[in-house]
mmCIF file of C-alpha atoms in Angstrom:
data_model
loop_
_atom_site.group_PDB
_atom_site.id
_atom_site.type_symbol
_atom_site.label_atom_id
_atom_site.label_comp_id
_atom_site.label_asym_id
_atom_site.label_seq_id
_atom_site.Cartn_x
_atom_site.Cartn_y
_atom_site.Cartn_z
ATOM 1 C CA MET Y 667 35.993 2.416 2.563
ATOM 2 C CA LEU Y 668 33.485 1.267 -0.235
ATOM 3 C CA GLU Y 669 33.087 -1.336 -2.547
ATOM 4 C CA TRP Y 670 31.376 -0.915 -6.103
ATOM 5 C CA LYS Y 671 29.338 -1.869 -9.135
ATOM 6 C CA ARG Y 672 27.875 -0.248 -11.745
ATOM 7 C CA VAL Y 673 24.403 -0.940 -13.834
ATOM 8 C CA SER Y 674 23.116 0.086 -17.014
ATOM 9 C CA SER Y 675 19.385 1.805 -16.493
ATOM 10 C CA SER Y 676 16.896 5.138 -16.439
ATOM 11 C CA ASP Y 677 32.004 25.699 -1.307
ATOM 12 C CA SER Y 678 34.736 23.651 -2.342
ATOM 13 C CA GLN Y 679 35.701 21.016 0.137
ATOM 14 C CA THR Y 680 38.767 18.566 0.740
ATOM 15 C CA PRO Y 681 37.761 15.580 -1.503
ATOM 16 C CA ALA Y 682 36.324 12.808 0.357
ATOM 17 C CA GLN Y 683 38.349 9.438 -0.067
ATOM 18 C CA GLY Y 684 37.783 5.917 0.584
ATOM 19 C CA GLN Y 685 36.829 2.730 -0.918
ATOM 20 C CA VAL Y 686 33.605 1.462 -2.769
ATOM 21 C CA SER Y 687 31.552 -1.421 -4.704
ATOM 22 C CA SER Y 688 28.347 -0.774 -7.848
ATOM 23 C CA THR Y 689 25.038 -2.972 -9.711
ATOM 24 C CA CYS Y 690 21.741 -3.092 -11.472
ATOM 25 C CA PRO Y 691 18.381 -1.369 -11.746
ATOM 26 C CA LEU Y 692 14.936 -0.459 -10.230
ATOM 27 C CA ASP Y 693 13.921 0.895 -6.783
ATOM 28 C CA CYS Y 694 12.904 -1.352 -3.788
ATOM 29 C CA GLU Y 695 11.196 -0.522 -0.406
ATOM 30 C CA ALA Y 696 13.496 -0.763 2.282
ATOM 31 C CA LEU Y 697 12.443 -3.265 5.244
ATOM 32 C CA PHE Y 698 13.233 -3.796 9.120
ATOM 33 C CA PRO Y 699 15.161 -7.403 9.064
ATOM 34 C CA SER Y 700 12.689 -10.023 10.182
ATOM 35 C CA ASP Y 701 15.283 -10.979 13.237
ATOM 36 C CA ALA Y 702 15.432 -7.698 14.672
ATOM 37 C CA PRO Y 703 15.326 -7.800 18.506
ATOM 38 C CA THR Y 704 11.795 -7.645 19.598
ATOM 39 C CA THR Y 705 10.928 -4.705 21.530
ATOM 40 C CA THR Y 706 7.398 -3.612 23.381
ATOM 41 C CA HIS Y 707 6.252 -0.062 23.985
ATOM 42 C CA SER Y 708 5.838 0.527 28.085
ATOM 43 C CA CYS Y 709 2.312 1.274 28.647
ATOM 44 C CA SER Y 710 1.375 4.714 30.249
ATOM 45 C CA PRO Y 711 -1.788 5.726 31.831
ATOM 46 C CA LYS Y 712 -2.395 7.551 28.289
ATOM 47 C CA CYS Y 713 -1.151 4.709 25.992
ATOM 48 C CA PRO Y 714 -2.403 1.148 27.426
ATOM 49 C CA LEU Y 715 -0.445 -0.287 24.559
ATOM 50 C CA HIS Y 716 -0.872 -4.110 25.019
ATOM 51 C CA PRO Y 717 2.356 -5.707 25.608
ATOM 52 C CA SER Y 718 2.150 -8.414 23.010
ATOM 53 C CA LEU Y 719 2.271 -5.568 19.898
ATOM 54 C CA THR Y 720 5.740 -5.780 19.071
ATOM 55 C CA ARG Y 721 7.693 -3.360 16.778
ATOM 56 C CA SER Y 722 9.827 -6.256 15.479
ATOM 57 C CA ARG Y 723 6.657 -7.598 13.749
ATOM 58 C CA PHE Y 724 6.285 -4.573 11.269
ATOM 59 C CA LEU Y 725 7.641 -2.559 8.531
ATOM 60 C CA ALA Y 726 7.478 1.110 7.860
ATOM 61 C CA PHE Y 727 6.310 2.384 4.336
ATOM 62 C CA PHE Y 728 8.896 4.452 2.347
ATOM 63 C CA SER Y 729 11.991 4.614 3.737
ATOM 64 C CA PRO Y 730 11.496 2.835 7.227
ATOM 65 C CA PRO Y 731 11.990 4.919 10.685
ATOM 66 C CA ALA Y 732 14.532 3.538 13.259
ATOM 67 C CA ASP Y 733 11.151 3.759 15.816
ATOM 68 C CA PRO Y 734 8.168 4.326 14.093
ATOM 69 C CA ASP Y 735 5.343 5.782 16.125
ATOM 70 C CA TRP Y 736 2.487 5.640 14.310
ATOM 71 C CA ALA Y 737 0.042 2.918 12.966
ATOM 72 C CA SER Y 738 -2.810 2.854 10.444
ATOM 73 C CA TYR Y 739 -5.136 0.122 13.301
ATOM 74 C CA LYS Y 740 -7.195 -0.260 10.082
ATOM 75 C CA LEU Y 741 -5.021 -1.811 7.746
ATOM 76 C CA GLY Y 742 -2.833 -3.268 10.479
ATOM 77 C CA ILE Y 743 0.501 -1.811 9.990
ATOM 78 C CA PHE Y 744 3.251 0.370 11.433
ATOM 79 C CA ILE Y 745 4.231 3.617 9.502
ATOM 80 C CA CYS Y 746 6.284 6.885 10.014
ATOM 81 C CA LEU Y 747 5.578 10.288 11.024
ATOM 82 C CA ASN Y 748 5.637 11.468 7.277
ATOM 83 C CA CYS Y 749 3.284 8.712 6.073
ATOM 84 C CA SER Y 750 0.937 9.284 8.991
ATOM 85 C CA GLY Y 751 -0.251 12.720 7.390
ATOM 86 C CA VAL Y 752 -0.705 10.977 4.055
ATOM 87 C CA HIS Y 753 -2.830 8.279 5.501
ATOM 88 C CA ARG Y 754 -4.741 10.756 7.679
ATOM 89 C CA ASN Y 755 -6.246 12.100 4.133
ATOM 90 C CA PHE Y 756 -7.806 8.849 3.143
ATOM 91 C CA PRO Y 757 -9.925 7.709 6.169
ATOM 92 C CA GLU Y 758 -12.144 5.352 3.825
ATOM 93 C CA ILE Y 759 -9.048 3.167 3.783
ATOM 94 C CA SER Y 760 -6.838 3.961 6.567
ATOM 95 C CA ARG Y 761 -7.285 5.348 10.425
ATOM 96 C CA VAL Y 762 -4.494 6.116 12.121
ATOM 97 C CA LYS Y 763 -3.254 5.943 15.766
ATOM 98 C CA SER Y 764 -0.263 7.195 17.726
ATOM 99 C CA VAL Y 765 1.509 4.066 19.435
ATOM 100 C CA ARG Y 766 2.480 6.279 22.436
ATOM 101 C CA LEU Y 767 -0.610 8.725 22.757
ATOM 102 C CA ASP Y 768 -3.618 7.038 22.079
ATOM 103 C CA PHE Y 769 -5.608 4.502 23.713
ATOM 104 C CA TRP Y 770 -5.693 1.052 22.094
ATOM 105 C CA ASP Y 771 -8.145 -1.448 23.302
ATOM 106 C CA ASP Y 772 -7.943 -5.641 23.201
ATOM 107 C CA SER Y 773 -9.475 -6.223 19.903
ATOM 108 C CA ILE Y 774 -7.170 -3.658 17.648
ATOM 109 C CA VAL Y 775 -4.049 -4.956 19.163
ATOM 110 C CA GLU Y 776 -5.427 -8.590 18.208
ATOM 111 C CA PHE Y 777 -5.913 -7.342 14.768
ATOM 112 C CA MET Y 778 -2.405 -5.432 14.578
ATOM 113 C CA THR Y 779 -1.024 -8.640 15.785
ATOM 114 C CA ARG Y 780 -2.344 -11.166 13.175
ATOM 115 C CA ASN Y 781 -1.525 -8.475 10.226
ATOM 116 C CA GLY Y 782 1.407 -6.355 10.135
ATOM 117 C CA ASN Y 783 3.528 -4.827 7.551
ATOM 118 C CA LEU Y 784 5.113 -8.050 5.933
ATOM 119 C CA CYS Y 785 1.426 -9.529 5.630
ATOM 120 C CA SER Y 786 0.111 -6.093 4.098
ATOM 121 C CA LYS Y 787 3.152 -6.089 1.607
ATOM 122 C CA ALA Y 788 2.560 -9.329 0.615
ATOM 123 C CA LYS Y 789 -1.243 -9.260 -0.238
ATOM 124 C CA TYR Y 790 -1.331 -5.555 -1.786
ATOM 125 C CA GLU Y 791 2.379 -5.611 -3.496
ATOM 126 C CA ALA Y 792 1.990 -9.070 -5.154
ATOM 127 C CA LYS Y 793 2.426 -7.779 -8.502
ATOM 128 C CA VAL Y 794 4.263 -4.527 -8.554
ATOM 129 C CA PRO Y 795 5.409 -3.740 -11.809
ATOM 130 C CA ALA Y 796 9.338 -3.586 -12.067
ATOM 131 C CA PHE Y 797 8.900 0.063 -13.809
ATOM 132 C CA TYR Y 798 6.616 1.187 -11.090
ATOM 133 C CA TYR Y 799 8.141 3.864 -8.958
ATOM 134 C CA ILE Y 800 7.635 3.078 -5.013
ATOM 135 C CA PRO Y 801 8.609 6.151 -3.106
ATOM 136 C CA GLN Y 802 10.816 6.989 -0.428
ATOM 137 C CA SER Y 803 10.484 9.489 2.731
ATOM 138 C CA GLU Y 804 11.807 12.400 0.975
ATOM 139 C CA ASP Y 805 9.634 12.175 -2.258
ATOM 140 C CA CYS Y 806 6.689 14.750 -2.910
ATOM 141 C CA MET Y 807 3.091 14.285 -1.771
ATOM 142 C CA VAL Y 808 1.622 13.141 -4.840
ATOM 143 C CA LEU Y 809 3.922 10.261 -5.391
ATOM 144 C CA LYS Y 810 3.203 8.967 -1.852
ATOM 145 C CA GLU Y 811 -0.898 9.779 -2.025
ATOM 146 C CA GLN Y 812 -0.908 8.021 -5.455
ATOM 147 C CA TRP Y 813 1.146 4.950 -3.923
ATOM 148 C CA ILE Y 814 -0.989 4.414 -0.892
ATOM 149 C CA ARG Y 815 -4.232 4.780 -3.292
ATOM 150 C CA ALA Y 816 -2.894 2.475 -5.946
ATOM 151 C CA LYS Y 817 -2.010 -0.015 -3.244
ATOM 152 C CA TYR Y 818 -5.413 0.060 -0.975
ATOM 153 C CA GLU Y 819 -7.837 1.770 -2.311
ATOM 154 C CA ARG Y 820 -7.836 0.689 -6.077
ATOM 155 C CA GLN Y 821 -5.787 -2.582 -5.235
ATOM 156 C CA GLU Y 822 -3.577 -2.208 -8.442
ATOM 157 C CA PHE Y 823 -0.979 -4.750 -7.470
ATOM 158 C CA VAL Y 824 -2.777 -7.910 -5.558
ATOM 159 C CA ALA Y 825 -2.120 -11.196 -7.480
ATOM 160 C CA SER Y 826 -5.817 -11.207 -9.058
ATOM 161 C CA SER Y 827 -5.298 -7.386 -10.524
ATOM 162 C CA LEU Y 828 -4.787 -6.866 -14.165
ATOM 163 C CA THR Y 829 -4.682 -3.038 -13.736
ATOM 164 C CA TRP Y 830 -1.386 -2.721 -14.769
ATOM 165 C CA THR Y 831 -1.050 -4.383 -17.745
ATOM 166 C CA PHE Y 832 1.127 -1.736 -19.726
ATOM 167 C CA SER Y 833 -0.078 -1.587 -23.084
ATOM 168 C CA GLY Y 834 3.383 0.499 -24.134
ATOM 169 C CA ASN Y 835 1.617 3.911 -25.444
ATOM 170 C CA ARG Y 836 -0.062 6.736 -23.794
ATOM 171 C CA GLU Y 837 -1.615 9.697 -24.955
ATOM 172 C CA GLY Y 838 -2.787 12.787 -23.320
ATOM 173 C CA LEU Y 839 -2.976 16.534 -22.618
ATOM 174 C CA LEU Y 840 -0.694 18.040 -20.067
ATOM 175 C CA TRP Y 841 -0.183 21.729 -18.937
ATOM 176 C CA LYS Y 842 3.497 22.727 -20.698
ATOM 177 C CA ARG Y 843 5.259 25.638 -19.676
ATOM 178 C CA GLY Y 844 6.026 28.442 -22.788
ATOM 179 C CA ARG Y 845 9.659 28.545 -23.094
ATOM 180 C CA ASP Y 846 9.970 32.015 -23.499
ATOM 181 C CA ASN Y 847 6.764 33.636 -22.100
ATOM 182 C CA GLY Y 848 6.700 31.101 -19.126
ATOM 183 C CA GLN Y 849 2.978 30.562 -19.702
ATOM 184 C CA TYR Y 850 1.369 27.068 -19.355
ATOM 185 C CA LEU Y 851 -0.785 26.116 -22.110
ATOM 186 C CA ARG Y 852 -2.501 22.401 -22.572
ATOM 187 C CA ARG Y 853 -0.301 20.229 -25.082
ATOM 188 C CA LYS Y 854 -0.989 16.842 -26.403
ATOM 189 C CA PHE Y 855 1.673 14.262 -25.542
ATOM 190 C CA VAL Y 856 1.924 10.846 -27.275
ATOM 191 C CA LEU Y 857 3.943 8.277 -26.026
ATOM 192 C CA LEU Y 858 5.119 5.478 -28.265
ATOM 193 C CA THR Y 859 6.955 3.050 -25.932
ATOM 194 C CA ARG Y 860 8.080 0.394 -28.919
ATOM 195 C CA GLU Y 861 9.183 3.079 -31.367
ATOM 196 C CA GLY Y 862 11.235 4.520 -28.448
ATOM 197 C CA LEU Y 863 9.333 8.176 -28.763
ATOM 198 C CA LEU Y 864 7.789 10.663 -27.010
ATOM 199 C CA LYS Y 865 6.099 13.508 -29.151
ATOM 200 C CA TYR Y 866 4.261 16.613 -27.962
ATOM 201 C CA TYR Y 867 1.825 19.045 -30.294
ATOM 202 C CA THR Y 868 0.824 22.406 -29.979
ATOM 203 C CA LYS Y 869 -2.229 21.726 -31.060
ATOM 204 C CA GLU Y 870 -4.645 18.829 -30.146
ATOM 205 C CA GLU Y 871 -5.507 17.792 -33.677
ATOM 206 C CA GLY Y 872 -2.030 18.637 -35.276
ATOM 207 C CA LYS Y 873 -0.324 16.352 -37.702
ATOM 208 C CA ALA Y 874 3.142 17.493 -37.194
ATOM 209 C CA PRO Y 875 4.751 17.312 -33.653
ATOM 210 C CA LYS Y 876 6.465 20.144 -32.153
ATOM 211 C CA ALA Y 877 8.983 17.896 -30.735
ATOM 212 C CA VAL Y 878 10.221 14.346 -31.273
ATOM 213 C CA ILE Y 879 12.100 12.956 -27.945
ATOM 214 C CA SER Y 880 14.000 9.831 -28.204
ATOM 215 C CA ILE Y 881 13.382 7.618 -24.839
ATOM 216 C CA LYS Y 882 17.088 6.924 -24.818
ATOM 217 C CA ASP Y 883 17.882 10.669 -23.972
ATOM 218 C CA LEU Y 884 14.706 11.066 -21.808
ATOM 219 C CA ASN Y 885 14.319 11.524 -17.957
ATOM 220 C CA ALA Y 886 11.867 12.668 -15.748
ATOM 221 C CA THR Y 887 11.714 13.881 -11.895
ATOM 222 C CA PHE Y 888 8.780 15.647 -10.033
ATOM 223 C CA GLN Y 889 9.936 19.502 -9.388
ATOM 224 C CA THR Y 890 6.699 20.217 -7.242
ATOM 225 C CA GLU Y 891 8.375 23.604 -5.931
ATOM 226 C CA LYS Y 892 10.327 24.821 -8.524
ATOM 227 C CA ILE Y 893 7.048 24.360 -10.578
ATOM 228 C CA GLY Y 894 5.101 25.762 -8.240
ATOM 229 C CA ASN Y 895 2.355 22.891 -8.645
ATOM 230 C CA PRO Y 896 2.094 19.739 -6.484
ATOM 231 C CA HIS Y 897 1.564 17.753 -9.434
ATOM 232 C CA GLY Y 898 4.991 19.495 -11.501
ATOM 233 C CA LEU Y 899 6.823 17.248 -13.455
ATOM 234 C CA GLN Y 900 10.102 17.862 -15.141
ATOM 235 C CA ILE Y 901 11.021 16.220 -18.496
ATOM 236 C CA THR Y 902 14.610 16.721 -19.650
ATOM 237 C CA TYR Y 903 16.168 15.392 -22.798
ATOM 238 C CA LYS Y 904 19.438 16.158 -25.054
ATOM 239 C CA ARG Y 905 19.260 18.318 -27.946
ATOM 240 C CA ASP Y 906 22.081 19.322 -29.904
ATOM 241 C CA GLY Y 907 24.814 18.680 -27.193
ATOM 242 C CA HIS Y 908 22.413 20.586 -24.864
ATOM 243 C CA THR Y 909 19.634 19.530 -22.017
ATOM 244 C CA ARG Y 910 16.450 20.849 -22.928
ATOM 245 C CA ASN Y 911 13.811 20.903 -20.048
ATOM 246 C CA LEU Y 912 10.219 21.124 -20.582
ATOM 247 C CA PHE Y 913 8.032 21.573 -17.235
ATOM 248 C CA VAL Y 914 4.583 19.897 -17.256
ATOM 249 C CA TYR Y 915 1.741 19.331 -15.079
ATOM 250 C CA HIS Y 916 -1.679 17.974 -14.921
ATOM 251 C CA GLU Y 917 -4.755 18.630 -12.612
ATOM 252 C CA ASN Y 918 -5.011 15.107 -11.466
ATOM 253 C CA GLY Y 919 -2.783 13.352 -9.291
ATOM 254 C CA LYS Y 920 -3.192 10.161 -10.458
ATOM 255 C CA GLU Y 921 -3.131 10.947 -14.180
ATOM 256 C CA ILE Y 922 0.562 12.666 -13.717
ATOM 257 C CA VAL Y 923 1.786 9.787 -11.884
ATOM 258 C CA ASP Y 924 0.536 7.429 -14.362
ATOM 259 C CA TRP Y 925 2.719 9.429 -17.161
ATOM 260 C CA PHE Y 926 5.757 9.135 -14.808
ATOM 261 C CA ASN Y 927 5.329 5.732 -14.601
ATOM 262 C CA ALA Y 928 4.808 5.321 -18.033
ATOM 263 C CA PHE Y 929 8.287 7.164 -18.922
ATOM 264 C CA ARG Y 930 9.751 4.760 -16.641
ATOM 265 C CA ALA Y 931 8.171 1.649 -18.431
ATOM 266 C CA ALA Y 932 8.984 3.319 -21.645
ATOM 267 C CA ARG Y 933 12.936 3.529 -20.486
ATOM 268 C CA LEU Y 934 12.985 -0.372 -19.008
ATOM 269 C CA HIS Y 935 11.625 -1.426 -22.479
ATOM 270 C CA TYR Y 936 14.395 0.489 -24.317
ATOM 271 C CA LEU Y 937 17.224 -0.821 -21.984
ATOM 272 C CA LYS Y 938 15.858 -4.286 -22.089
ATOM 273 C CA THR Y 939 15.710 -4.003 -25.676
ATOM 274 C CA ALA Y 940 19.298 -2.329 -26.256
ATOM 275 C CA PHE Y 941 20.873 -4.656 -23.490
ATOM 276 C CA PRO Y 942 18.782 -8.026 -23.643
ATOM 277 C CA GLU Y 943 21.494 -10.140 -21.646
ATOM 278 C CA LEU Y 944 20.397 -7.666 -18.440
ATOM 279 C CA PRO Y 945 17.835 -9.081 -16.474
ATOM 280 C CA GLU Y 946 15.479 -6.617 -15.125
ATOM 281 C CA SER Y 947 15.040 -8.261 -11.725
ATOM 282 C CA GLU Y 948 18.832 -9.454 -11.054
ATOM 283 C CA GLN Y 949 22.397 -8.241 -11.702
ATOM 284 C CA ARG Y 950 25.098 -10.935 -12.684
ATOM 285 C CA GLU Y 951 28.512 -8.300 -12.647
ATOM 286 C CA ALA Y 952 30.542 -8.751 -9.488
ATOM 287 C CA PHE Y 953 31.381 -6.162 -6.784
ATOM 288 C CA LYS Y 954 34.713 -5.045 -7.481
ATOM 289 C CA LYS Y 955 36.760 -3.125 -4.236
ATOM 290 C CA ARG Y 956 37.695 0.133 -5.384
ATOM 291 C CA TRP Y 957 39.268 3.590 -3.743
ATOM 292 C CA PHE Y 958 37.111 6.455 -4.170
ATOM 293 C CA ALA Y 959 37.792 10.243 -4.259
ATOM 294 C CA LEU Y 960 35.131 12.738 -4.001
ATOM 295 C CA ASP Y 961 36.106 16.178 -5.876
ATOM 296 C CA PRO Y 962 32.988 18.890 -4.794
ATOM 297 C CA GLN Y 963 33.859 21.706 -6.576
ATOM 298 C CA GLU Y 964 34.101 19.399 -9.937
ATOM 299 C CA ARG Y 965 31.023 17.298 -9.029
ATOM 300 C CA ARG Y 966 33.036 14.134 -9.658
ATOM 301 C CA LEU Y 967 33.509 10.849 -7.900
ATOM 302 C CA PHE Y 968 36.811 9.249 -9.064
ATOM 303 C CA TYR Y 969 37.690 5.510 -8.599
ATOM 304 C CA TYR Y 970 40.851 3.865 -8.550
ATOM 305 C CA LYS Y 971 42.437 0.216 -8.466
ATOM 306 C CA ASN Y 972 44.613 1.414 -6.175
ATOM 307 C CA PRO Y 973 45.027 4.404 -3.637
ATOM 308 C CA LEU Y 974 48.019 5.764 -5.330
ATOM 309 C CA ASP Y 975 47.190 5.163 -8.794
ATOM 310 C CA ALA Y 976 48.466 7.921 -11.078
ATOM 311 C CA PHE Y 977 45.186 7.752 -12.947
ATOM 312 C CA GLU Y 978 41.340 7.058 -12.354
ATOM 313 C CA GLN Y 979 39.707 4.171 -13.524
ATOM 314 C CA GLY Y 980 36.282 5.899 -14.177
ATOM 315 C CA GLN Y 981 34.574 8.634 -12.941
ATOM 316 C CA VAL Y 982 30.847 9.374 -11.942
ATOM 317 C CA PHE Y 983 29.505 12.776 -12.665
ATOM 318 C CA ILE Y 984 27.072 14.055 -9.964
ATOM 319 C CA GLY Y 985 24.447 16.923 -11.148
ATOM 320 C CA ASN Y 986 21.594 17.826 -8.954
ATOM 321 C CA LYS Y 987 18.169 16.863 -8.450
ATOM 322 C CA GLU Y 988 17.171 19.271 -11.566
ATOM 323 C CA HIS Y 989 18.494 17.286 -13.855
ATOM 324 C CA GLY Y 990 17.534 13.696 -12.723
ATOM 325 C CA TYR Y 991 20.211 12.928 -10.450
ATOM 326 C CA GLU Y 992 19.472 11.076 -7.053
ATOM 327 C CA ILE Y 993 21.476 9.832 -3.761
ATOM 328 C CA HIS Y 994 19.699 6.846 -2.214
ATOM 329 C CA ASP Y 995 20.718 5.131 0.959
ATOM 330 C CA ASP Y 996 20.045 1.658 0.073
ATOM 331 C CA VAL Y 997 20.465 -0.781 -3.088
ATOM 332 C CA PRO Y 998 18.253 -1.806 -5.970
ATOM 333 C CA LYS Y 999 15.949 -4.903 -5.722
ATOM 334 C CA GLY Y 1000 17.608 -8.015 -7.004
ATOM 335 C CA VAL Y 1001 21.378 -6.848 -5.826
ATOM 336 C CA ARG Y 1002 23.047 -9.699 -4.284
ATOM 337 C CA GLY Y 1003 26.464 -11.087 -3.566
ATOM 338 C CA ASN Y 1004 28.263 -8.997 -1.556
ATOM 339 C CA ARG Y 1005 29.069 -9.241 2.207
ATOM 340 C CA TRP Y 1006 29.057 -4.914 2.698
ATOM 341 C CA LYS Y 1007 25.153 -4.474 3.609
ATOM 342 C CA ALA Y 1008 25.708 -0.995 4.003
ATOM 343 C CA GLY Y 1009 24.347 0.420 0.440
ATOM 344 C CA ILE Y 1010 24.385 3.421 -1.804
ATOM 345 C CA THR Y 1011 22.966 4.065 -5.266
ATOM 346 C CA ILE Y 1012 23.659 7.209 -7.235
ATOM 347 C CA VAL Y 1013 21.066 7.527 -10.258
ATOM 348 C CA THR Y 1014 22.207 9.587 -12.928
ATOM 349 C CA PRO Y 1015 19.974 10.038 -16.335
ATOM 350 C CA GLU Y 1016 22.073 7.412 -18.132
ATOM 351 C CA ARG Y 1017 22.537 4.692 -15.381
ATOM 352 C CA ARG Y 1018 22.375 3.743 -11.759
ATOM 353 C CA PHE Y 1019 26.034 2.675 -9.701
ATOM 354 C CA VAL Y 1020 25.633 0.745 -6.482
ATOM 355 C CA PHE Y 1021 27.962 0.806 -3.838
ATOM 356 C CA ALA Y 1022 28.635 -1.175 -0.513
ATOM 357 C CA CYS Y 1023 30.316 0.405 2.190
ATOM 358 C CA PRO Y 1024 32.111 -1.721 5.118
ATOM 359 C CA ASN Y 1025 29.759 -0.469 8.064
ATOM 360 C CA GLU Y 1026 27.144 2.246 8.963
ATOM 361 C CA LYS Y 1027 29.368 4.766 9.691
ATOM 362 C CA GLU Y 1028 31.086 5.056 6.496
ATOM 363 C CA GLN Y 1029 27.982 4.903 4.675
ATOM 364 C CA ARG Y 1030 26.704 7.995 6.618
ATOM 365 C CA GLU Y 1031 29.772 9.724 6.125
ATOM 366 C CA TRP Y 1032 29.981 9.250 2.267
ATOM 367 C CA LEU Y 1033 26.073 10.127 1.984
ATOM 368 C CA GLU Y 1034 26.923 13.242 3.795
ATOM 369 C CA SER Y 1035 29.606 14.186 1.358
ATOM 370 C CA LEU Y 1036 27.589 13.186 -1.880
ATOM 371 C CA ARG Y 1037 24.555 14.847 -0.901
ATOM 372 C CA HIS Y 1038 26.388 17.935 -0.245
ATOM 373 C CA VAL Y 1039 27.328 17.835 -3.791
ATOM 374 C CA LEU Y 1040 24.017 16.929 -5.032
ATOM 375 C CA ALA Y 1041 22.466 20.224 -3.585
ATOM 376 C CA LEU Y 1042 25.218 22.544 -4.776
ATOM 377 C CA PRO Y 1043 24.212 24.530 -7.571
ATOM 378 C CA MET Y 1044 25.569 23.998 -11.193
ATOM 379 C CA THR Y 1045 27.730 26.438 -12.348
ATOM 380 C CA PRO Y 1046 29.349 26.915 -15.934
ATOM 381 C CA LEU Y 1047 32.457 25.221 -15.106
ATOM 382 C CA ASN Y 1048 30.591 21.701 -14.482
ATOM 383 C CA PRO Y 1049 27.624 21.792 -17.413
ATOM 384 C CA TYR Y 1050 25.272 19.050 -17.352
ATOM 385 C CA ALA Y 1051 26.567 18.097 -20.843
ATOM 386 C CA THR Y 1052 29.835 17.258 -19.412
ATOM 387 C CA ALA Y 1053 28.260 14.181 -17.248
ATOM 388 C CA ALA Y 1054 30.821 11.220 -18.064
ATOM 389 C CA THR Y 1055 31.150 7.839 -16.477
ATOM 390 C CA GLY Y 1056 33.376 5.068 -17.462
ATOM 391 C CA GLN Y 1057 35.025 1.788 -15.697
ATOM 392 C CA ARG Y 1058 38.359 0.052 -16.770
#
């Protein structure tokens, strides 16, 4: 069973059924509840961790594990195993210890107790722009690395920072894969946010662009494995009824992540212009209880007002990651007003669909079914161009 709310943005199985809820944009970092029960690590001969260092004081970085076993004692925060590997790459800003296996002296324990993730978040994330993507645990390394560098090394989001005053336009060179020969060549890209356009040129000084892309139809996702580059970005847009893919990368991690967030900023500007009544930080549409049925073969999530209705009220097409579709086990920042706290967000190139489940068990079951569909390869029977959403 689920409850549902909808938001405007940026092998066949037996259909799963249940009830769901949906609403509004923009990713937020999930946190441990502040009233979580206090637990302490038992001290062992190899880990004399002071009992006052309690996990309930700390939060994990991207998508919090139930029991983080690592900490950055230079920043005073608990981190998960995935994040610990990223932090080890930057010893000048972060130093990592195992909570269970390393020795903790009293001075470090005292520093951890005085700080913690809540304090760190308040200081280093005071001014994160609404469009800036906060990576999750499953995201690629370049997103995580640049998020950590932006927060702690460059301190881009502290209260006094003016770094992310986005001008609206961006211009630069990216390596783009040729459509026919597969060769990567440098191409000039120009993003014009106010005009809602992305242009690219085959020649750096060329006057006529090779393509002019509407921000309304644009989506961008990191596809590092498929492209074969740790900074690989896939740009998709619609042209003549088909989906066109551009595969690009930049040698510099900061540069490609800045482009990615510039696309998100341009997309947000378009949405705020096209739908001025929708606030960026909160939603107003109420959750509505609906009955849902998932058809994996058709890649469609249907919803009904009642379980035995003859016709669906609407449907959500679920493509795959290569076309910009994502499934998240939380809800966007600013979504409020629902008594069910176990959330699911389906991200499509056109919008976000936000749902609430009555309990975590049903949330896990729905996530498993939805992610199974997300992982299935696309077929001619369910082309990306037929993706449809609706609500009545």
